[in-house]
Every structure is written in C-alpha cells, then in structure tokens.
PDB file of C-alpha atoms in Angstrom:
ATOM      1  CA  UNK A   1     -12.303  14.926  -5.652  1.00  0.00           C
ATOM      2  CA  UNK A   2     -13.296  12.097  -3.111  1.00  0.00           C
ATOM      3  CA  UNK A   3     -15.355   9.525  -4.932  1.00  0.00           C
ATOM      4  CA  UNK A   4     -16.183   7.823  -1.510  1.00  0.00           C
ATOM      5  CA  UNK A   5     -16.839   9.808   1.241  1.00  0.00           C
ATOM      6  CA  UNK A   6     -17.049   9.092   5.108  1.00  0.00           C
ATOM      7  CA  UNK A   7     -18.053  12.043   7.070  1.00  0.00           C
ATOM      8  CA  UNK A   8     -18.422  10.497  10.012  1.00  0.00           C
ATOM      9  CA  UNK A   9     -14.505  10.452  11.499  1.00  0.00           C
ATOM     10  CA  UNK A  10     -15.337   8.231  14.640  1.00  0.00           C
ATOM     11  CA  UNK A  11     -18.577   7.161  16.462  1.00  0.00           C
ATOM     12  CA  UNK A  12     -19.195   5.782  20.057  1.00  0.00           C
ATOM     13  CA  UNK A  13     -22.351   3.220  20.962  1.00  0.00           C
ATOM     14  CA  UNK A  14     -23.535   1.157  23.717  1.00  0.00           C
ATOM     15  CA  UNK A  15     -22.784  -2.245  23.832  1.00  0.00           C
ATOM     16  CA  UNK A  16     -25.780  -4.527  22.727  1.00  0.00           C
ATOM     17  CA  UNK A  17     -26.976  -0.707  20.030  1.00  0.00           C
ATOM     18  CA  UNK A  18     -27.104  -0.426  16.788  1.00  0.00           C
ATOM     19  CA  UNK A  19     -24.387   0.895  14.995  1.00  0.00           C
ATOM     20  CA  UNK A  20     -25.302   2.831  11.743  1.00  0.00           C
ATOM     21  CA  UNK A  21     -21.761   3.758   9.795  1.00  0.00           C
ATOM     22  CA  UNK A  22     -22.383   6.242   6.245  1.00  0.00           C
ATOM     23  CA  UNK A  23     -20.646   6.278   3.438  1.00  0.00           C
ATOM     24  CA  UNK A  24     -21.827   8.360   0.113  1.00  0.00           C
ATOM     25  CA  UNK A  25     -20.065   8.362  -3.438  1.00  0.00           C
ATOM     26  CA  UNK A  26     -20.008  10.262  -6.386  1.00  0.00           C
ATOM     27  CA  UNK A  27     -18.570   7.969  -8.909  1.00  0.00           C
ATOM     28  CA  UNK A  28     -21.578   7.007 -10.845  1.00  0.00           C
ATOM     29  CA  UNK A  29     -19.799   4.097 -12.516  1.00  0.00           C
ATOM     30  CA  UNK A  30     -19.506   1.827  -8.993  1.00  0.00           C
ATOM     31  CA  UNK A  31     -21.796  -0.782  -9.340  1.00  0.00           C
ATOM     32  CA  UNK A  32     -20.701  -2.971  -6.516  1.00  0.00           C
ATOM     33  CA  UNK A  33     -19.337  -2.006  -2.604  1.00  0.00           C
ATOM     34  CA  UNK A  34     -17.639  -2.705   0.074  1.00  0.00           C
ATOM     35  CA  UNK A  35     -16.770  -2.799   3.588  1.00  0.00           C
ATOM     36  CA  UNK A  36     -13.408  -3.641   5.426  1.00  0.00           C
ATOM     37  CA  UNK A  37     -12.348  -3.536   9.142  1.00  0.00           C
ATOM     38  CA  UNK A  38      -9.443  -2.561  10.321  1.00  0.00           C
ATOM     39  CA  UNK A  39      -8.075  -3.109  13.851  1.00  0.00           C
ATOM     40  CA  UNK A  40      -4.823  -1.671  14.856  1.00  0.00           C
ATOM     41  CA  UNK A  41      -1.538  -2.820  13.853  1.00  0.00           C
ATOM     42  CA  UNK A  42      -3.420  -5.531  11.085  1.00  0.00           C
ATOM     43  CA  UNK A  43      -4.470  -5.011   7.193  1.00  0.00           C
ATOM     44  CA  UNK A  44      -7.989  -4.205   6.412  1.00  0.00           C
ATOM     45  CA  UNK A  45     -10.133  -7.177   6.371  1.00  0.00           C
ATOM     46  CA  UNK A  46     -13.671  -8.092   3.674  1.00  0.00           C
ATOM     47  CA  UNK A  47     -16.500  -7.457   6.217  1.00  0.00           C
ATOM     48  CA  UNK A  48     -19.928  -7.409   3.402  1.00  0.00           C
ATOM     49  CA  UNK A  49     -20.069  -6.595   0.052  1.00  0.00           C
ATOM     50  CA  UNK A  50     -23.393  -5.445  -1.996  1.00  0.00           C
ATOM     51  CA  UNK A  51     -24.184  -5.257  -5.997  1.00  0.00           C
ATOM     52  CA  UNK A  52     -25.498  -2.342  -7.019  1.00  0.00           C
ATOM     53  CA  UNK A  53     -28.655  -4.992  -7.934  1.00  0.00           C
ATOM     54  CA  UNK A  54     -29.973  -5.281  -4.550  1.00  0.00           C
ATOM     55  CA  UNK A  55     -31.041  -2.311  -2.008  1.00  0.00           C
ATOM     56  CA  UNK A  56     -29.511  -4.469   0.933  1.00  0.00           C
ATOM     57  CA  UNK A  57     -27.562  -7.455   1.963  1.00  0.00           C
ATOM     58  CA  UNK A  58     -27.446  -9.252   5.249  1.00  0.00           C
ATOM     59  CA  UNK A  59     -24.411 -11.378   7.038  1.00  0.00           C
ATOM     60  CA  UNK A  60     -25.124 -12.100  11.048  1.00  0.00           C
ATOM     61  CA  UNK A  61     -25.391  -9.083  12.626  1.00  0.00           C
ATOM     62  CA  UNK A  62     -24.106  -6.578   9.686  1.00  0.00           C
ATOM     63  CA  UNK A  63     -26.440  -5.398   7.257  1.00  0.00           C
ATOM     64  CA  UNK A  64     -25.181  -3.003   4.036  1.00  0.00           C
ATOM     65  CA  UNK A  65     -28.099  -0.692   2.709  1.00  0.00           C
ATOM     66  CA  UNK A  66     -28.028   0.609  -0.262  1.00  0.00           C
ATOM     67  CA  UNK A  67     -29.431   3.989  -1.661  1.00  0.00           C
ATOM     68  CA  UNK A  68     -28.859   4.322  -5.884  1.00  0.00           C
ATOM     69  CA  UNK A  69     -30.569   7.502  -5.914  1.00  0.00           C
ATOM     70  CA  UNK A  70     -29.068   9.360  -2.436  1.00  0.00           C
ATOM     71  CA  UNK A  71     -25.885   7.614  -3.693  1.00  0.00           C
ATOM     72  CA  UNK A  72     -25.497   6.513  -0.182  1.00  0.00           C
ATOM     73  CA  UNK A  73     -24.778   3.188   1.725  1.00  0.00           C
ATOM     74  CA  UNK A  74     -24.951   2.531   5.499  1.00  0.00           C
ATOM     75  CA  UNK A  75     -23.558  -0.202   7.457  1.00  0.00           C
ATOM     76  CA  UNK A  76     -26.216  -1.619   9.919  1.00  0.00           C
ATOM     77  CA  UNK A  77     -24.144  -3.721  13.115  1.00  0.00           C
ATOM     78  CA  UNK A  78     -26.772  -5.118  15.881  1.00  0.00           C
ATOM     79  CA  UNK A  79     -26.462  -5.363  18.419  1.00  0.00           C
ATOM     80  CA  UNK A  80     -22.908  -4.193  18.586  1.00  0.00           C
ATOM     81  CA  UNK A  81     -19.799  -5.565  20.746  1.00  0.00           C
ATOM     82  CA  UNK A  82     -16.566  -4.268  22.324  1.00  0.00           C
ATOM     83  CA  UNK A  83     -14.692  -6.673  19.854  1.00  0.00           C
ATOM     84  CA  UNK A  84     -16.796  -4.578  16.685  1.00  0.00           C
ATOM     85  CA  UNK A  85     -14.424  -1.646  17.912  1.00  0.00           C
ATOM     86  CA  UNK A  86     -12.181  -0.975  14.834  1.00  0.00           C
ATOM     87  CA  UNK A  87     -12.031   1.351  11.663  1.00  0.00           C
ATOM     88  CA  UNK A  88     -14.083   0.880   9.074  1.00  0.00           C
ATOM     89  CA  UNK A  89     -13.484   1.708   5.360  1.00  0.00           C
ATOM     90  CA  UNK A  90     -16.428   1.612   2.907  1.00  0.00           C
ATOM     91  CA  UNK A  91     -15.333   1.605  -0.780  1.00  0.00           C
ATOM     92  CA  UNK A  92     -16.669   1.612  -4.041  1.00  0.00           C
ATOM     93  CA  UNK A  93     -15.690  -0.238  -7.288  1.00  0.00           C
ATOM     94  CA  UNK A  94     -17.191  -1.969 -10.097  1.00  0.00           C
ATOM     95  CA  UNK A  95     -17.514  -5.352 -11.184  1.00  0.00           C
ATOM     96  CA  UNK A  96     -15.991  -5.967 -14.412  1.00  0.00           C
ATOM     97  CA  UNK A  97     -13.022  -4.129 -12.436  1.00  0.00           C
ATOM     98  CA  UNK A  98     -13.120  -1.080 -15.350  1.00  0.00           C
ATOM     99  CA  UNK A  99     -12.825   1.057 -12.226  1.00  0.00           C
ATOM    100  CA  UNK A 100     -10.348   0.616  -9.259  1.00  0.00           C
ATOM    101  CA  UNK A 101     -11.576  -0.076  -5.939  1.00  0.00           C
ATOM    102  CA  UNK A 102     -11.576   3.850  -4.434  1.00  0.00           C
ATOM    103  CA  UNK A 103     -11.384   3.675  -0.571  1.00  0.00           C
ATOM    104  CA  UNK A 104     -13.299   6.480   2.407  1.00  0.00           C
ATOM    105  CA  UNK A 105     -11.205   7.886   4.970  1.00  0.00           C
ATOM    106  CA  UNK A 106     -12.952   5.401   7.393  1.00  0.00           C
ATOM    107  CA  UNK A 107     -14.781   5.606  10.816  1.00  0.00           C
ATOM    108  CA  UNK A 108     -13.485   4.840  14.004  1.00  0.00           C
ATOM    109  CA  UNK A 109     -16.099   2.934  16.104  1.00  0.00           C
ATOM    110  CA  UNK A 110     -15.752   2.487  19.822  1.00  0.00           C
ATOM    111  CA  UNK A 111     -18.209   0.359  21.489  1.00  0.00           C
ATOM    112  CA  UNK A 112     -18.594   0.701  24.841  1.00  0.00           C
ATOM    113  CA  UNK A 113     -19.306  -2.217  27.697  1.00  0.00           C
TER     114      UNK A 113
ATOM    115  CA  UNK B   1      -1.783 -20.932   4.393  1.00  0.00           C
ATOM    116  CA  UNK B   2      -0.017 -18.283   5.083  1.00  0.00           C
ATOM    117  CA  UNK B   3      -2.077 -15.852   3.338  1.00  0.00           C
ATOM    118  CA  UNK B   4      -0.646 -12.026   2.331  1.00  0.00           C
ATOM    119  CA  UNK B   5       2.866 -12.150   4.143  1.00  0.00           C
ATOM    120  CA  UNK B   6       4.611  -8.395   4.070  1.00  0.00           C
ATOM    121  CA  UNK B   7       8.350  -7.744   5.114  1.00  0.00           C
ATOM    122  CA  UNK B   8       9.150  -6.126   6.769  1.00  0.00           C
ATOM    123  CA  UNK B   9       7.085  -5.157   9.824  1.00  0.00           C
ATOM    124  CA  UNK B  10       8.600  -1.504  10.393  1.00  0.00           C
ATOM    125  CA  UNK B  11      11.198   0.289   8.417  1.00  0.00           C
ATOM    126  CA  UNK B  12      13.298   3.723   9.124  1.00  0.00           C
ATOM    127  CA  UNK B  13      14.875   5.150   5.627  1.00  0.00           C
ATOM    128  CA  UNK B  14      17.093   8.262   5.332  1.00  0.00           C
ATOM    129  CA  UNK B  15      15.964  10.645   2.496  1.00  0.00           C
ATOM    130  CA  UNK B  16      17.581   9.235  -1.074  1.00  0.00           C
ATOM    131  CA  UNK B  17      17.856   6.016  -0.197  1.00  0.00           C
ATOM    132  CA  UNK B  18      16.445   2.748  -1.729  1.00  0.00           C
ATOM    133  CA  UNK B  19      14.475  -0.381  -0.529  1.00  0.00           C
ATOM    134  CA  UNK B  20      12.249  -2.838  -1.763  1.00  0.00           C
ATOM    135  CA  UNK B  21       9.208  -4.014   0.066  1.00  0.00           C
ATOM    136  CA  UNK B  22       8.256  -7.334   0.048  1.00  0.00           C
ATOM    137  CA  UNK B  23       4.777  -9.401  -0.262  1.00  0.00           C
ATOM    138  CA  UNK B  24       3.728 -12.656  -0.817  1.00  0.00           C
ATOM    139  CA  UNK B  25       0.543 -14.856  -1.035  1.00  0.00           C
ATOM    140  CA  UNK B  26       0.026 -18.667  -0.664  1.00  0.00           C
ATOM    141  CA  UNK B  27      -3.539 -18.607  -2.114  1.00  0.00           C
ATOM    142  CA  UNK B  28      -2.749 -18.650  -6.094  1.00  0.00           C
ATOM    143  CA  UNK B  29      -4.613 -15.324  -6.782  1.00  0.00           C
ATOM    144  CA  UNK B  30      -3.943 -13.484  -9.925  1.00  0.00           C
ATOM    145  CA  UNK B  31      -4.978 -10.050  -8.665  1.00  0.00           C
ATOM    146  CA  UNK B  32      -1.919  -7.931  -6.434  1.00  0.00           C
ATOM    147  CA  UNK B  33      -2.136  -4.577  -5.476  1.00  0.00           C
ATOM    148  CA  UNK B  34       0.181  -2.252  -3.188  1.00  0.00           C
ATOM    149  CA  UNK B  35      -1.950   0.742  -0.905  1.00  0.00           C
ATOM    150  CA  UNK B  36      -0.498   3.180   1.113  1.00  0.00           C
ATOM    151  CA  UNK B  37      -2.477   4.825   3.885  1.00  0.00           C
ATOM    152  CA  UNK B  38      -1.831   8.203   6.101  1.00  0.00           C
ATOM    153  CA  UNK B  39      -3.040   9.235   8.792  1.00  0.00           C
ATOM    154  CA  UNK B  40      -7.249  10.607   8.369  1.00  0.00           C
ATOM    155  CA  UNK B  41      -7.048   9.169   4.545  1.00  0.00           C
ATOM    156  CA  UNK B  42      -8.087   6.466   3.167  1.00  0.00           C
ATOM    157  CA  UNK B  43      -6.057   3.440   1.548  1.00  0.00           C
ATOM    158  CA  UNK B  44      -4.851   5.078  -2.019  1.00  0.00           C
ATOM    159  CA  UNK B  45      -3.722   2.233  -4.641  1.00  0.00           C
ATOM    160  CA  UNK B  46      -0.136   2.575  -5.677  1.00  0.00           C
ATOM    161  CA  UNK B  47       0.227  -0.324  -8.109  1.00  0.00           C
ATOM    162  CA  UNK B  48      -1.409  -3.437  -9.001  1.00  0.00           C
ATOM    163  CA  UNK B  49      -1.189  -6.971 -11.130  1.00  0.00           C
ATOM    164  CA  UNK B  50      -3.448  -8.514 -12.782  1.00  0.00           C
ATOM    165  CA  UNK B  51      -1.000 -11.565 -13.046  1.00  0.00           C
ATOM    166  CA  UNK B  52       2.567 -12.289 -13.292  1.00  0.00           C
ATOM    167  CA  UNK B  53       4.256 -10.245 -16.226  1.00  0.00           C
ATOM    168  CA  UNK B  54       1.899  -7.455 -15.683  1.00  0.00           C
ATOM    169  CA  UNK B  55       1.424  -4.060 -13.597  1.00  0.00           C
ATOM    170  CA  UNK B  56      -0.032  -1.258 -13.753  1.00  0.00           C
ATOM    171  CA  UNK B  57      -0.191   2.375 -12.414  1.00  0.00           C
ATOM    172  CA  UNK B  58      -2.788   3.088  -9.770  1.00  0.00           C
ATOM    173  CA  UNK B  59      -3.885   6.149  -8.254  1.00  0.00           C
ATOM    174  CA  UNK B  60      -0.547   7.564  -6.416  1.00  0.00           C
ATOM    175  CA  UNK B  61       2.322   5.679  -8.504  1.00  0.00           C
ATOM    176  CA  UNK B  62       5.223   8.344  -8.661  1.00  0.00           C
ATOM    177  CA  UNK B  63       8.177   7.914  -6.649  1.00  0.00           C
ATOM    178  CA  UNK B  64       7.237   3.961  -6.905  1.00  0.00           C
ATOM    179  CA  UNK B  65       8.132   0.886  -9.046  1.00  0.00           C
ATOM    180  CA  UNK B  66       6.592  -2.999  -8.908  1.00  0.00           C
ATOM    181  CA  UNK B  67       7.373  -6.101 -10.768  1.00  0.00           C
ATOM    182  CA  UNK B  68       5.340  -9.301 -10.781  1.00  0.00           C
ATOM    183  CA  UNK B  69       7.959 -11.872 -12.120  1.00  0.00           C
ATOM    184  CA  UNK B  70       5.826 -15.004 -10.340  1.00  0.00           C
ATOM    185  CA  UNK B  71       2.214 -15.314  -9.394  1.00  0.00           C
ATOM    186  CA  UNK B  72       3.124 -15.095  -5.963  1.00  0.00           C
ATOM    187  CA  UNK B  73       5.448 -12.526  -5.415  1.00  0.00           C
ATOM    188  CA  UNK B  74       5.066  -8.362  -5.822  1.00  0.00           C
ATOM    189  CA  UNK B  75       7.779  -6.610  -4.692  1.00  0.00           C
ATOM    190  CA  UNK B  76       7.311  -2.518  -4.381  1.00  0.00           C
ATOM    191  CA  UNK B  77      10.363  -0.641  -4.433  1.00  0.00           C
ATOM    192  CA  UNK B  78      10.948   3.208  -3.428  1.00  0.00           C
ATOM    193  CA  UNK B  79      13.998   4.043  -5.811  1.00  0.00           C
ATOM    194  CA  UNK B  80      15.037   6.890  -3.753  1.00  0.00           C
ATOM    195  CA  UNK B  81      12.846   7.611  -1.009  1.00  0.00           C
ATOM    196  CA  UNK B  82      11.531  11.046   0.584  1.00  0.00           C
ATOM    197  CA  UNK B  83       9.650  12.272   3.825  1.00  0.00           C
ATOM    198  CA  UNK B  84       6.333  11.981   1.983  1.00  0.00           C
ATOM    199  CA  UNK B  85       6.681   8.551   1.113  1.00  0.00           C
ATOM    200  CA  UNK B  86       6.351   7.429   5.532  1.00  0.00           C
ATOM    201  CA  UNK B  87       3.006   5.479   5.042  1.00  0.00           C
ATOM    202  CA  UNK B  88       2.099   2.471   6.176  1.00  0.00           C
ATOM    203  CA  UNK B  89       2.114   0.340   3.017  1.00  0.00           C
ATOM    204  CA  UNK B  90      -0.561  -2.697   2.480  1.00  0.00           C
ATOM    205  CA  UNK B  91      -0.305  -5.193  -0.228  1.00  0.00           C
ATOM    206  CA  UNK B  92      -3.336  -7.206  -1.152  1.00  0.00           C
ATOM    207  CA  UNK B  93      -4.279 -10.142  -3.213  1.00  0.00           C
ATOM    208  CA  UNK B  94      -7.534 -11.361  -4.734  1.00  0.00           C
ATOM    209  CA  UNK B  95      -8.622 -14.460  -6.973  1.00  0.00           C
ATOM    210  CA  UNK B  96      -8.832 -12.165 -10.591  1.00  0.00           C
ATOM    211  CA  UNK B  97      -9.113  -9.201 -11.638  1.00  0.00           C
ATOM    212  CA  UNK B  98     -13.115  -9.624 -11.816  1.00  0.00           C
ATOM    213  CA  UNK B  99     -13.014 -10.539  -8.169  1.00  0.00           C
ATOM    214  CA  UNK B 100     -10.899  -7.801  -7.281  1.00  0.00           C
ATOM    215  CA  UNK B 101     -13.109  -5.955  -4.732  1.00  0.00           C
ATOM    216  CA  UNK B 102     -12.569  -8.573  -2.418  1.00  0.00           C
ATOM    217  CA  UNK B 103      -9.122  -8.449  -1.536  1.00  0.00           C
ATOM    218  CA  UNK B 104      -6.953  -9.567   1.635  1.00  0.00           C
ATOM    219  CA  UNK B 105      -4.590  -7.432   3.082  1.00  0.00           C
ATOM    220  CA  UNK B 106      -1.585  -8.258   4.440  1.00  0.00           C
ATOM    221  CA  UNK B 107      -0.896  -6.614   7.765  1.00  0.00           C
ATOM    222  CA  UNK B 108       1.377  -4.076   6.833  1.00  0.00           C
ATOM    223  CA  UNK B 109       5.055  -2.240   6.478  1.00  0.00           C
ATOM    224  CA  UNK B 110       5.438   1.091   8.534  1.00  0.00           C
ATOM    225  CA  UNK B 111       7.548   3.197   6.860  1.00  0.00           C
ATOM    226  CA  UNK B 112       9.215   5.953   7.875  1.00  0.00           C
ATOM    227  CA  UNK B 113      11.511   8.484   6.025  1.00  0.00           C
ATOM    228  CA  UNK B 114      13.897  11.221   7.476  1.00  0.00           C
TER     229      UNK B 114
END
C-alpha cells in the first residue's frame, strides 16, 4: 500500500513556467510534509515543509499547497530554471514523529532553456 | 562542518559476504536513519536512532543490522549480503526525533551485489 503517492514519473517545462509537481497520501495520521530534491549522484536535500495547520506555505519561488480533504499537496516552482532540474520526493510524516517519514517514488523535472 | 559523511562512495559485494557501511555527522543531532532507494521507488527507511544506545526497525529491516554506540556515528551492516540488497543506501541525520522530518542526507553508498 503506498501511503504517498507520485503519479507523475517525470515532467518537462519551459524555462521562466510554472512547475506544478503532485503528490497525494492516504495515511490519515500525517500531519506535517515534505519536499526534498535530489540531483544525481548527491542525497536528497529539505526543499519546504508544511503543517497540516496551514493550506500553503511559501519560500522564494516554491510554494507547497495543501489539500486536507483531496488529501493532496502540490509543489508550486515559478518561474522555473535549468538548475530546478532534479527529482523530487514529496513525503509525509507526522510531528510528534508517532509515524515515520514515508517517501513517493519522486518526479523527474527537466527544465528546459 | 562536514555534515552527513558516508563511506564508501561505491561498493561491489559477492553474494554471502559481509560489510559495514559507514556514516557520520558533525552537527550533534540525535535523530539517524539509514534509506535505501531502487530504481522508480522511493527512499524506504531501513533503520533509525533516536540517540546513541538506541535503534530501531524501520520499514525494510531484514537482511540488516545498526548500532549507535556514539551520537555521531551509525554504522549499517549487511551480515551476509544478496542480489536484492544493490541499492543505493542514504543515511540521514536530524536535530531529534520531533524534528525528524527534516533530515540531511548524506550523498550516498552504491551498492552492488553479485
């Protein structure tokens, strides 16, 4: 059973477009989520992070939006750059840490110049 | 700092036999964890620590074993490794065990088993 799913395997933009990246889950316990980056050859780095409290959270150009009731998050990048080109894991946990962090199969992003 | 520091970079095993992979952080953190990920999966948690003197199973632990005898080192060992155990392995580190959501990764061990 995946508890945090990506459907989206990869997904191509324009430079200077939005990038929208989906995640759902089915865990209702997470109360808190996440998204990491991962460019080849390195470990998954924190991009954003949102509480199950608020509907949306902002850093720069990456915005998380949250959905309680679709159980559904998206992560907003605009405009996007060549150097956004990585995977991108969303993942779900909670945060008294009574659940362990439960990773998506991620989506590769290309942004084109 | 340093960081999460994993040894080593690349690995080749022969079925049955043993090695230990290595991590270490510089930042104090009480939280470790080891991930493994494949290729079109996610990362799956192997083991984790809330602090040195304790571990505990995660979501894929068989085949694996983990100590945490000082806050800054977590060693994962494969006792007798097998073909489904090629992964690229991740450690990770965060401040607690409350904080634990927002962990850094060290950049990884690719293992691979004949």
């Amino acid at each position: 059973d995946q508890q945090v799913k990506q459907n989206s395997p990869s997904l191509s933009v324009q430079e200077g477009r939005i990038s929208i990246l989906n995640c759902d889950y089915t865990n209702s316990m997470f109360d808190y989520f996440l998204w990491y980056k991962k460019y080849p050859a390195e470990g998954p780095t924190f991009l954003i992070s949102i509480s199950s409290i608020k509907d949306k959270n902002e850093d720069g150009r990456f915005t998380v939006f949250l959905n309680k009731s679709a159980k559904h998050l998206s992560l907003h990048i605009v405009p996007s750059q060549p150097g956004d080109s990585a995977v991108y894991f969303c993942a779900g946990g909670t945060q008294g840490g009574s659940e362990k962090l439960v990773f998506g199969k991620g989506t590769k992003l290309t942004v084109n110049p | 700092n340093a960081g999460v520091t994993q040894t080593p970079k690349f690995q080749v095993l022969k079925t049955g036999q043993s090695m230990t992979l290595q991590c270490a952080q510089d930042m104090n953190h009480e939280y470790m964890s080891w991930y493994r990920q494949d290729p079109g999966m996610g990362l799956r948690l192997i083991h984790y620590s809330v602090g040195a003197g304790i571990t505990d199973q995660g979501e894929v632990p068989n085949g694996y074993n983990v100590s945490r005898s000082t806050t800054e080192d977590f060693p994962l060992r494969l006792l007798s490794a097998a073909p489904s155990q090629t992964s690229v392995y991740f450690c990770a580190s965060s401040i607690n065990a409350e904080r634990y959501n927002e962990q850094f990764f060290g950049p990884g061990t690719r293992l691979t088993v004949l």
